Amino acid sequence: MTPLAVRVLFAAMGQHDRNGHARFRSGELADVLGSIDVTTDEVRPARRDSVSDAIKAAKRLGYITDESTVRCLVLSRHVFQKSWGSSDPCAVHG
């Protein structure tokens, strides 16, 4: 298990709608997965390859589905189900 894969799971759980889709603006997931510069207290976004690797690991672990992308993480049904909230179609996946 990788710590960033778990953070991907928590990011998706904190942002998802009733369909299990968690949409992110460009660069937003990199900020969520980033770190704090202890010298300046600024958020350092995660590198693109780190974000990609974290998403791949979260897919391997079954936290999110294979259709997940950096713009929309889709929670696996066995991880989480929700019967209330928005059920609007996903702007990324339709």
PDB file of C-alpha atoms in Angstrom:
ATOM      1  CA  MET A   1       0.000   0.000   0.000  1.00  0.00           C
ATOM      2  CA  THR A   2       1.314   3.448  -0.849  1.00  0.00           C
ATOM      3  CA  PRO A   3       0.487   6.507   1.253  1.00  0.00           C
ATOM      4  CA  LEU A   4      -0.409   8.548  -1.841  1.00  0.00           C
ATOM      5  CA  ALA A   5      -2.869   5.854  -2.982  1.00  0.00           C
ATOM      6  CA  VAL A   6      -4.640   6.202   0.364  1.00  0.00           C
ATOM      7  CA  ARG A   7      -4.669   9.973  -0.055  1.00  0.00           C
ATOM      8  CA  VAL A   8      -6.250   9.478  -3.505  1.00  0.00           C
ATOM      9  CA  LEU A   9      -8.955   7.368  -1.845  1.00  0.00           C
ATOM     10  CA  PHE A  10      -9.608  10.030   0.798  1.00  0.00           C
ATOM     11  CA  ALA A  11      -9.636  12.794  -1.827  1.00  0.00           C
ATOM     12  CA  ALA A  12     -12.269  10.863  -3.773  1.00  0.00           C
ATOM     13  CA  MET A  13     -14.309  10.137  -0.645  1.00  0.00           C
ATOM     14  CA  GLY A  14     -14.252  13.790   0.342  1.00  0.00           C
ATOM     15  CA  GLN A  15     -15.409  15.073  -3.021  1.00  0.00           C
ATOM     16  CA  HIS A  16     -17.634  12.430  -4.624  1.00  0.00           C
ATOM     17  CA  ASP A  17     -21.264  12.714  -5.648  1.00  0.00           C
ATOM     18  CA  ARG A  18     -24.000  10.084  -5.449  1.00  0.00           C
ATOM     19  CA  ASN A  19     -22.624   8.353  -8.539  1.00  0.00           C
ATOM     20  CA  GLY A  20     -19.239   7.946  -6.860  1.00  0.00           C
ATOM     21  CA  HIS A  21     -17.535  10.459  -9.152  1.00  0.00           C
ATOM     22  CA  ALA A  22     -15.179  12.975  -7.571  1.00  0.00           C
ATOM     23  CA  ARG A  23     -14.331  15.765  -9.998  1.00  0.00           C
ATOM     24  CA  PHE A  24     -11.240  17.959  -9.661  1.00  0.00           C
ATOM     25  CA  ARG A  25     -10.159  21.137 -11.431  1.00  0.00           C
ATOM     26  CA  SER A  26      -6.897  21.144 -13.334  1.00  0.00           C
ATOM     27  CA  GLY A  27      -4.021  20.890 -10.844  1.00  0.00           C
ATOM     28  CA  GLU A  28      -6.334  20.434  -7.853  1.00  0.00           C
ATOM     29  CA  LEU A  29      -5.439  16.791  -7.198  1.00  0.00           C
ATOM     30  CA  ALA A  30      -1.723  17.667  -7.412  1.00  0.00           C
ATOM     31  CA  ASP A  31      -2.327  20.223  -4.659  1.00  0.00           C
ATOM     32  CA  VAL A  32      -4.232  17.681  -2.550  1.00  0.00           C
ATOM     33  CA  LEU A  33      -1.424  15.137  -2.924  1.00  0.00           C
ATOM     34  CA  GLY A  34       1.291  17.746  -2.458  1.00  0.00           C
ATOM     35  CA  SER A  35       3.342  18.533   0.580  1.00  0.00           C
ATOM     36  CA  ILE A  36       3.986  21.549   2.767  1.00  0.00           C
ATOM     37  CA  ASP A  37       7.325  23.332   2.438  1.00  0.00           C
ATOM     38  CA  VAL A  38       8.332  23.631   6.099  1.00  0.00           C
ATOM     39  CA  THR A  39      10.462  26.675   5.335  1.00  0.00           C
ATOM     40  CA  THR A  40       7.764  28.752   3.644  1.00  0.00           C
ATOM     41  CA  ASP A  41       4.565  26.959   4.773  1.00  0.00           C
ATOM     42  CA  GLU A  42       3.488  26.862   1.125  1.00  0.00           C
ATOM     43  CA  VAL A  43       1.895  23.878  -0.565  1.00  0.00           C
ATOM     44  CA  ARG A  44       4.189  22.202  -3.070  1.00  0.00           C
ATOM     45  CA  PRO A  45       1.988  20.382  -5.588  1.00  0.00           C
ATOM     46  CA  ALA A  46       2.844  16.738  -6.216  1.00  0.00           C
ATOM     47  CA  ARG A  47       4.727  16.101  -9.437  1.00  0.00           C
ATOM     48  CA  ARG A  48       2.690  14.897 -12.396  1.00  0.00           C
ATOM     49  CA  ASP A  49       4.345  11.464 -12.351  1.00  0.00           C
ATOM     50  CA  SER A  50       3.658  11.103  -8.615  1.00  0.00           C
ATOM     51  CA  VAL A  51      -0.022  11.876  -9.154  1.00  0.00           C
ATOM     52  CA  SER A  52      -0.185   9.380 -12.013  1.00  0.00           C
ATOM     53  CA  ASP A  53       1.567   6.689  -9.955  1.00  0.00           C
ATOM     54  CA  ALA A  54      -0.768   7.332  -6.999  1.00  0.00           C
ATOM     55  CA  ILE A  55      -3.843   6.945  -9.218  1.00  0.00           C
ATOM     56  CA  LYS A  56      -2.445   3.716 -10.705  1.00  0.00           C
ATOM     57  CA  ALA A  57      -1.757   2.343  -7.212  1.00  0.00           C
ATOM     58  CA  ALA A  58      -5.265   3.293  -6.035  1.00  0.00           C
ATOM     59  CA  LYS A  59      -6.682   1.443  -9.058  1.00  0.00           C
ATOM     60  CA  ARG A  60      -4.551  -1.651  -8.317  1.00  0.00           C
ATOM     61  CA  LEU A  61      -5.758  -1.639  -4.717  1.00  0.00           C
ATOM     62  CA  GLY A  62      -9.396  -1.399  -5.849  1.00  0.00           C
ATOM     63  CA  TYR A  63     -10.051   1.988  -4.233  1.00  0.00           C
ATOM     64  CA  ILE A  64     -11.051   3.596  -7.530  1.00  0.00           C
ATOM     65  CA  THR A  65     -12.170   2.190 -10.875  1.00  0.00           C
ATOM     66  CA  ASP A  66     -10.101   1.875 -14.042  1.00  0.00           C
ATOM     67  CA  GLU A  67     -12.043   4.741 -15.638  1.00  0.00           C
ATOM     68  CA  SER A  68     -10.605   7.177 -13.064  1.00  0.00           C
ATOM     69  CA  THR A  69      -8.445  10.035 -14.267  1.00  0.00           C
ATOM     70  CA  VAL A  70      -6.720  13.015 -12.699  1.00  0.00           C
ATOM     71  CA  ARG A  71      -9.860  15.066 -13.455  1.00  0.00           C
ATOM     72  CA  CYS A  72     -12.394  12.536 -12.090  1.00  0.00           C
ATOM     73  CA  LEU A  73     -11.785   9.760  -9.574  1.00  0.00           C
ATOM     74  CA  VAL A  74     -14.522   7.124  -9.543  1.00  0.00           C
ATOM     75  CA  LEU A  75     -14.922   5.209  -6.291  1.00  0.00           C
ATOM     76  CA  SER A  76     -15.293   1.447  -6.501  1.00  0.00           C
ATOM     77  CA  ARG A  77     -18.754   0.290  -5.416  1.00  0.00           C
ATOM     78  CA  HIS A  78     -17.299  -2.085  -2.829  1.00  0.00           C
ATOM     79  CA  VAL A  79     -15.411   0.818  -1.233  1.00  0.00           C
ATOM     80  CA  PHE A  80     -18.311   3.216  -0.872  1.00  0.00           C
ATOM     81  CA  GLN A  81     -21.973   3.645  -1.789  1.00  0.00           C
ATOM     82  CA  LYS A  82     -24.128   6.705  -1.322  1.00  0.00           C
ATOM     83  CA  SER A  83     -27.847   7.048  -1.904  1.00  0.00           C
ATOM     84  CA  TRP A  84     -28.224  10.820  -1.482  1.00  0.00           C
ATOM     85  CA  GLY A  85     -26.751  13.915  -3.095  1.00  0.00           C
ATOM     86  CA  SER A  86     -26.261  15.034  -6.651  1.00  0.00           C
ATOM     87  CA  SER A  87     -26.845  12.468  -9.361  1.00  0.00           C
ATOM     88  CA  ASP A  88     -25.957  14.771 -12.242  1.00  0.00           C
ATOM     89  CA  PRO A  89     -24.031  13.122 -15.060  1.00  0.00           C
ATOM     90  CA  CYS A  90     -20.265  13.390 -14.758  1.00  0.00           C
ATOM     91  CA  ALA A  91     -18.830  16.152 -16.940  1.00  0.00           C
ATOM     92  CA  VAL A  92     -15.744  13.997 -17.547  1.00  0.00           C
ATOM     93  CA  HIS A  93     -17.318  10.554 -18.054  1.00  0.00           C
ATOM     94  CA  GLY A  94     -20.795  11.506 -19.209  1.00  0.00           C
TER      95      GLY A  94
END
